[in-house]
mmCIF file of N, CA and C in Angstrom:
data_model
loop_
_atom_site.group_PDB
_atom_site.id
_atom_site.type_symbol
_atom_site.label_atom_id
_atom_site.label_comp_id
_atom_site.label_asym_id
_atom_site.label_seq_id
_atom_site.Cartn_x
_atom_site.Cartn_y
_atom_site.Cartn_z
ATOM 1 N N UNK A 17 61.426 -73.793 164.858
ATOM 2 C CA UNK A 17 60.359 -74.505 165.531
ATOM 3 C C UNK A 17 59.277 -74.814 164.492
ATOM 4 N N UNK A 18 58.621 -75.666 164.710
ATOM 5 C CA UNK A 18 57.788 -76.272 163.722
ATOM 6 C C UNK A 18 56.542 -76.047 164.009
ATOM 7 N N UNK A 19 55.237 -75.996 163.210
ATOM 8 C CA UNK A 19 53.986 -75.489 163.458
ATOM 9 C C UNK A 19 53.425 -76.330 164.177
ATOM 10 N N UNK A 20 53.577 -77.607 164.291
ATOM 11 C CA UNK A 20 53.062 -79.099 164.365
ATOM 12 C C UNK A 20 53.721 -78.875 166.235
ATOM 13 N N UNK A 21 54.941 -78.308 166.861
ATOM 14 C CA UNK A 21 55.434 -78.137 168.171
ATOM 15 C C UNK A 21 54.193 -76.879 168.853
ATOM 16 N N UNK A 22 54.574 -75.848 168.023
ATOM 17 C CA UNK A 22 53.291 -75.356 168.791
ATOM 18 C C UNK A 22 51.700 -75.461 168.863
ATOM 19 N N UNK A 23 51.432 -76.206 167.945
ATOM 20 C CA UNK A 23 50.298 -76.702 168.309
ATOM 21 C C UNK A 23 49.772 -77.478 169.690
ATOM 22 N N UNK A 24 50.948 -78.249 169.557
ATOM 23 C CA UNK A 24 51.102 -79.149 170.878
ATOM 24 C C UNK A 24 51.287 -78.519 172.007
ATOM 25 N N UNK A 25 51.980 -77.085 171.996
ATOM 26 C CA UNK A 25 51.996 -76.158 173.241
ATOM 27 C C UNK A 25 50.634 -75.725 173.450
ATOM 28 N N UNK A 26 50.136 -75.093 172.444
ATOM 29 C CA UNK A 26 48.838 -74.518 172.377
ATOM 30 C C UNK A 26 47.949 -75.441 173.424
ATOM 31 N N UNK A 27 48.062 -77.222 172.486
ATOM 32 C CA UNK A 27 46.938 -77.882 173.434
ATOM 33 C C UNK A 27 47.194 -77.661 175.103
ATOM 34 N N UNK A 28 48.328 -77.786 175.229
ATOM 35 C CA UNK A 28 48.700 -77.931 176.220
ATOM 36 C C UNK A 28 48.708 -76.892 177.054
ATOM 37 N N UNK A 29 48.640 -75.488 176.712
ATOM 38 C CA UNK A 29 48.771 -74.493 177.813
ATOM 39 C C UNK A 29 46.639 -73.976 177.537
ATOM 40 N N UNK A 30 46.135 -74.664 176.729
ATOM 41 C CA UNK A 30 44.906 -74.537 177.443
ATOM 42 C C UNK A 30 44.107 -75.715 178.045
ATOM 43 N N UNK A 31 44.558 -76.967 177.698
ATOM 44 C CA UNK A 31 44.512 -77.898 178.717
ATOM 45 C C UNK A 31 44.573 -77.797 180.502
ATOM 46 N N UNK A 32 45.677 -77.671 180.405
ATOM 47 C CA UNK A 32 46.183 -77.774 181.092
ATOM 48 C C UNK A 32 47.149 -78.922 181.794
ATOM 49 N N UNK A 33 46.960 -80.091 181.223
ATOM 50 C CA UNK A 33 47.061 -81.408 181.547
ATOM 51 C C UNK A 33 47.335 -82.133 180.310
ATOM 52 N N UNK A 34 48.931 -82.648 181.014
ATOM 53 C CA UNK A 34 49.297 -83.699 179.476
ATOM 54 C C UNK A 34 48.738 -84.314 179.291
ATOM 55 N N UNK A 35 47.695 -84.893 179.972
ATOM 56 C CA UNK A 35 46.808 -86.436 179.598
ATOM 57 C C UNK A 35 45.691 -85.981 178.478
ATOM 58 N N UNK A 36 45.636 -84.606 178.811
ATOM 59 C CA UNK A 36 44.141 -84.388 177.850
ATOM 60 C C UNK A 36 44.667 -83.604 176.523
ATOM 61 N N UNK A 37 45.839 -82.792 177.177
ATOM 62 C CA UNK A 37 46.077 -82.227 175.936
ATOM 63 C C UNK A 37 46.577 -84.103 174.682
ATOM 64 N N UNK A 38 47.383 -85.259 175.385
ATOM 65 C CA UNK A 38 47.303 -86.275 174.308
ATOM 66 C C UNK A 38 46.184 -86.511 173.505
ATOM 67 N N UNK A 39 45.464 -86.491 174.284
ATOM 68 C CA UNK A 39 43.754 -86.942 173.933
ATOM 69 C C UNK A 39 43.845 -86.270 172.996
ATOM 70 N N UNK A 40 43.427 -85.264 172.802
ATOM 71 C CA UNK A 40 42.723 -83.593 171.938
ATOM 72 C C UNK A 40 43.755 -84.564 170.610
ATOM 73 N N UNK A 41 45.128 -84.117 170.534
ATOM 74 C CA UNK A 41 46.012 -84.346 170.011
ATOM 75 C C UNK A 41 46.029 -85.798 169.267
ATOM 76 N N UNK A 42 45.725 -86.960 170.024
ATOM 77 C CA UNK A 42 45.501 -88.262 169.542
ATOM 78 C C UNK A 42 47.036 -88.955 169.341
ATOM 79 N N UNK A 43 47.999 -88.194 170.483
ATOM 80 C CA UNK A 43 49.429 -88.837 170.561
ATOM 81 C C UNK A 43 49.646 -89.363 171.708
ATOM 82 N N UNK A 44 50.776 -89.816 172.342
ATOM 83 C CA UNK A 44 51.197 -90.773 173.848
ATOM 84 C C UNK A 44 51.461 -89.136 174.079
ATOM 85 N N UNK A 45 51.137 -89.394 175.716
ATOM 86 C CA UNK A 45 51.773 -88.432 177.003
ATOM 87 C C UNK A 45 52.999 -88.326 176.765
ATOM 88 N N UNK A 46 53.805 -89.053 176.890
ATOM 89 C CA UNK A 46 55.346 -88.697 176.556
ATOM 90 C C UNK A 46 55.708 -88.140 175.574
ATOM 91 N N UNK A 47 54.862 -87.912 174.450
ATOM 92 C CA UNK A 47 55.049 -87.368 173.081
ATOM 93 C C UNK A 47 55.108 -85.973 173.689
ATOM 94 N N UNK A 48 53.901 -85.594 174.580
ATOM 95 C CA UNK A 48 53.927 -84.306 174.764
ATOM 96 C C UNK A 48 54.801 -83.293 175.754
ATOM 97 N N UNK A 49 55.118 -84.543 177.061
ATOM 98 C CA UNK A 49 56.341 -83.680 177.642
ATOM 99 C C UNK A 49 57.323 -83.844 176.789
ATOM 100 N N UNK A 50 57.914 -84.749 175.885
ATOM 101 C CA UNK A 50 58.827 -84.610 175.573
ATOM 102 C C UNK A 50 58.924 -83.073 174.629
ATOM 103 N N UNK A 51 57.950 -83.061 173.515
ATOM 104 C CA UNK A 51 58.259 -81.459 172.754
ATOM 105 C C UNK A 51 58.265 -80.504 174.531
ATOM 106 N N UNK A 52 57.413 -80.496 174.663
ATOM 107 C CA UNK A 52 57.634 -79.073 175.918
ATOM 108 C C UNK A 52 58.896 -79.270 176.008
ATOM 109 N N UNK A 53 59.601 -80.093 176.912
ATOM 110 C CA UNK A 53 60.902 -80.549 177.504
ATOM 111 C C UNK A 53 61.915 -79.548 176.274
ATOM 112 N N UNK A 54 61.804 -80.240 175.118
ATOM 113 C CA UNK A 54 62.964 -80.163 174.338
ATOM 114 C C UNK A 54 62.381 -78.052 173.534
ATOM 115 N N UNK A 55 61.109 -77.343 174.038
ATOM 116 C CA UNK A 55 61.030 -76.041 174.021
ATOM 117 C C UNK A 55 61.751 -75.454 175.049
ATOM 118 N N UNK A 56 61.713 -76.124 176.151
ATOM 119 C CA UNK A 56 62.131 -75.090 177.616
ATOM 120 C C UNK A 56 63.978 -75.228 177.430
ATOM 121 N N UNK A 57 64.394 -76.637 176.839
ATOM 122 C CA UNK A 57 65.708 -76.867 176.908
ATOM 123 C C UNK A 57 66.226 -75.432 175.778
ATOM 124 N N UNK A 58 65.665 -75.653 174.150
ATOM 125 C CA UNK A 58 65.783 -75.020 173.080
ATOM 126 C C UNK A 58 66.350 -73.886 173.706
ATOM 127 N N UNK A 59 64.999 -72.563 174.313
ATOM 128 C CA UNK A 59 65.423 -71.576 174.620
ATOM 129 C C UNK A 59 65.866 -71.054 175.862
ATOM 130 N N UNK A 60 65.723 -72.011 177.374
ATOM 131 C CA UNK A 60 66.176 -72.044 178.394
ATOM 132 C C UNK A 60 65.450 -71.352 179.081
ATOM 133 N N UNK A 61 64.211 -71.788 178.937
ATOM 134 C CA UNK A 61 62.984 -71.159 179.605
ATOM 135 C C UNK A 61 62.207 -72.141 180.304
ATOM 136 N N UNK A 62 61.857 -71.881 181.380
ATOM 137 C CA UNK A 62 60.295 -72.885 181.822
ATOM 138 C C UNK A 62 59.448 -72.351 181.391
ATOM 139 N N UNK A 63 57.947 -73.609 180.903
ATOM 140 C CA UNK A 63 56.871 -72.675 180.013
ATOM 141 C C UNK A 63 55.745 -72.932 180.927
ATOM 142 N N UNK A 64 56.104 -74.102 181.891
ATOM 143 C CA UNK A 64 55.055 -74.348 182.750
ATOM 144 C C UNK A 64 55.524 -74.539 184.502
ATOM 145 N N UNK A 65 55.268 -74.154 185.187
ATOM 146 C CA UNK A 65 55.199 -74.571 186.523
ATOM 147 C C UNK A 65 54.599 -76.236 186.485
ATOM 148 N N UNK A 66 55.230 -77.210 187.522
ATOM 149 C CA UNK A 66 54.303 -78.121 187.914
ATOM 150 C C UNK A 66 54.321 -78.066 189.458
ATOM 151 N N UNK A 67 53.167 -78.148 189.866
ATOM 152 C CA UNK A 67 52.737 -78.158 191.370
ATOM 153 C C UNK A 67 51.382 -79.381 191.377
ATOM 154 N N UNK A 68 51.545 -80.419 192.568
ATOM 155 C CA UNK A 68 50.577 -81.009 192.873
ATOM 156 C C UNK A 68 50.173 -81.945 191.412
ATOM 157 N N UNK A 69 50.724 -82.162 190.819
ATOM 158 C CA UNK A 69 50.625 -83.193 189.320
ATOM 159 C C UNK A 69 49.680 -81.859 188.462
ATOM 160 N N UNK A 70 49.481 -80.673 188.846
ATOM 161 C CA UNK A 70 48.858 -79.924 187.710
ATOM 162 C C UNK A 70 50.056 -78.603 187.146
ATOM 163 N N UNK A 71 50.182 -78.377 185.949
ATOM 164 C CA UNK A 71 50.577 -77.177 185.053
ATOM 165 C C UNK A 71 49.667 -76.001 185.435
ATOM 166 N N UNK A 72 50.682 -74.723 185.719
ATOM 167 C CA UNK A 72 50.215 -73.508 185.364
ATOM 168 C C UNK A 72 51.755 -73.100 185.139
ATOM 169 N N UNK A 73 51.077 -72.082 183.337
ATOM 170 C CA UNK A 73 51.981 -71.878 182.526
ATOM 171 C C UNK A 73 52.653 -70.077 182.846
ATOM 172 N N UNK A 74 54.001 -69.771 182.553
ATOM 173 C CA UNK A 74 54.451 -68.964 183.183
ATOM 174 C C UNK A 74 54.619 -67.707 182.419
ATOM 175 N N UNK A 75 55.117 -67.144 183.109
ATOM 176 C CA UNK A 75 55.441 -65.542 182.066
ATOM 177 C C UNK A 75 55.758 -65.917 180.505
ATOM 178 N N UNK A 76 56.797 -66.443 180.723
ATOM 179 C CA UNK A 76 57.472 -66.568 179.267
ATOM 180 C C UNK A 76 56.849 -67.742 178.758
ATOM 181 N N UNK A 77 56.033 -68.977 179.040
ATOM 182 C CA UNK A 77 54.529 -69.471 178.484
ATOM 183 C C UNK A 77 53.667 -68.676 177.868
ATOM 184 N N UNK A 78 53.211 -67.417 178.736
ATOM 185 C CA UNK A 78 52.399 -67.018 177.856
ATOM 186 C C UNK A 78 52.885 -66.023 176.906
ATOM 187 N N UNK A 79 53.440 -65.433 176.971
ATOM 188 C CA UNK A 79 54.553 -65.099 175.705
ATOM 189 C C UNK A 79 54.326 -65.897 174.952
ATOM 190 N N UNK A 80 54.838 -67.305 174.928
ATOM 191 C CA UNK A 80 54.841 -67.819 173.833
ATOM 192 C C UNK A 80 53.789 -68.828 172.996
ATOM 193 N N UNK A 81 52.241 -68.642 173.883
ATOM 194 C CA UNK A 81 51.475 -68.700 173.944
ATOM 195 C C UNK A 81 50.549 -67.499 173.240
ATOM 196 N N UNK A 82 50.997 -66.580 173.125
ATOM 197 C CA UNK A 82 50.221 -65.212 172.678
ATOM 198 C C UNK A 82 50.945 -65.280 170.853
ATOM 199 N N UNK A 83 52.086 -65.286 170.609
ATOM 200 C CA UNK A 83 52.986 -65.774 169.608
ATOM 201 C C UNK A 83 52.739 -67.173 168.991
ATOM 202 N N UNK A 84 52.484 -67.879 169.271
ATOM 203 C CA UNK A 84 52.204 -69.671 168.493
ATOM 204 C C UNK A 84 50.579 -69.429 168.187
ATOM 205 N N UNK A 85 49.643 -68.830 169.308
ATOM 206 C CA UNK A 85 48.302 -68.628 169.004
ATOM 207 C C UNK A 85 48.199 -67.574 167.084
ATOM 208 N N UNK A 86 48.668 -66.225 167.605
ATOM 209 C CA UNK A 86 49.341 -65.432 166.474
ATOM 210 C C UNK A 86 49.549 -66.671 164.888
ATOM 211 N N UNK A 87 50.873 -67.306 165.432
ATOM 212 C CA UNK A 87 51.566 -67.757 164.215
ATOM 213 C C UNK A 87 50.227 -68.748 163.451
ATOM 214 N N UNK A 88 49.883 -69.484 164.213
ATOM 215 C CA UNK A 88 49.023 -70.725 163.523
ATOM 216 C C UNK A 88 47.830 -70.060 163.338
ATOM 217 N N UNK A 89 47.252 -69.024 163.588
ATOM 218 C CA UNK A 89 45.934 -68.313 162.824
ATOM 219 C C UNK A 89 46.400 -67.680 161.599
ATOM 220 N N UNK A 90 47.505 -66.901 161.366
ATOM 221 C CA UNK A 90 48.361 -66.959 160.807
ATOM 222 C C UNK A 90 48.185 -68.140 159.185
ATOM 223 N N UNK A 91 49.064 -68.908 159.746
ATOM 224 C CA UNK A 91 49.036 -70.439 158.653
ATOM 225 C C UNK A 91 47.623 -70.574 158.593
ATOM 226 N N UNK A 92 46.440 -70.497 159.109
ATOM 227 C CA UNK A 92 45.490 -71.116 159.015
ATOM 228 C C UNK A 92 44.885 -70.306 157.789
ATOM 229 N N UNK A 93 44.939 -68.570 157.941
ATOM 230 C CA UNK A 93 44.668 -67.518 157.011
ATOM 231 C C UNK A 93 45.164 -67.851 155.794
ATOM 232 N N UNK A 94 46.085 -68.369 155.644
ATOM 233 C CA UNK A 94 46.819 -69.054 154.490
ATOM 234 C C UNK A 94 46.632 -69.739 153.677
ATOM 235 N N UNK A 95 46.567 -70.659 154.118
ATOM 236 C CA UNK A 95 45.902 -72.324 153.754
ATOM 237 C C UNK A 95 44.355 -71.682 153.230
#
């Protein structure tokens, strides 16, 4: 997985909302379900619930949410 994918999770599981996490990001909406899409396919996980057109992110979201937060402070210590 690439640093540049979880970032995009990151925006997105504190967003909450693909439209804003694009914004933040400065990519198309579809850019962003598509990485989620192709994370949940990867490891065969859902990372988000959708109910009512809004995301809330799930067990194994924040798992991997606690881990991508981790990794990219991480790279950032680095750099």
């Amino acid at each position: 997985m690439k640093l540049k994918v979880l970032e995009y999770f990151i925006a997105l599981a504190e967003s909450k909302s693909i439209n804003e996490a694009a914004q933040k990001l400065y990519i198309a909406q579809p850019t962003v379900s598509q990485v989620i899409a192709e994370i949940e396919n990867e490891y065969g996980i859902r990372l988000f619930e959708r109910l009512s057109r809004r995301l809330y992110i799930t067990r194994e979201g924040r798992q991997l949410l606690d881990y991508a937060r981790h990794i990219t402070a991480l790279f950032e210590e680095m750099e």
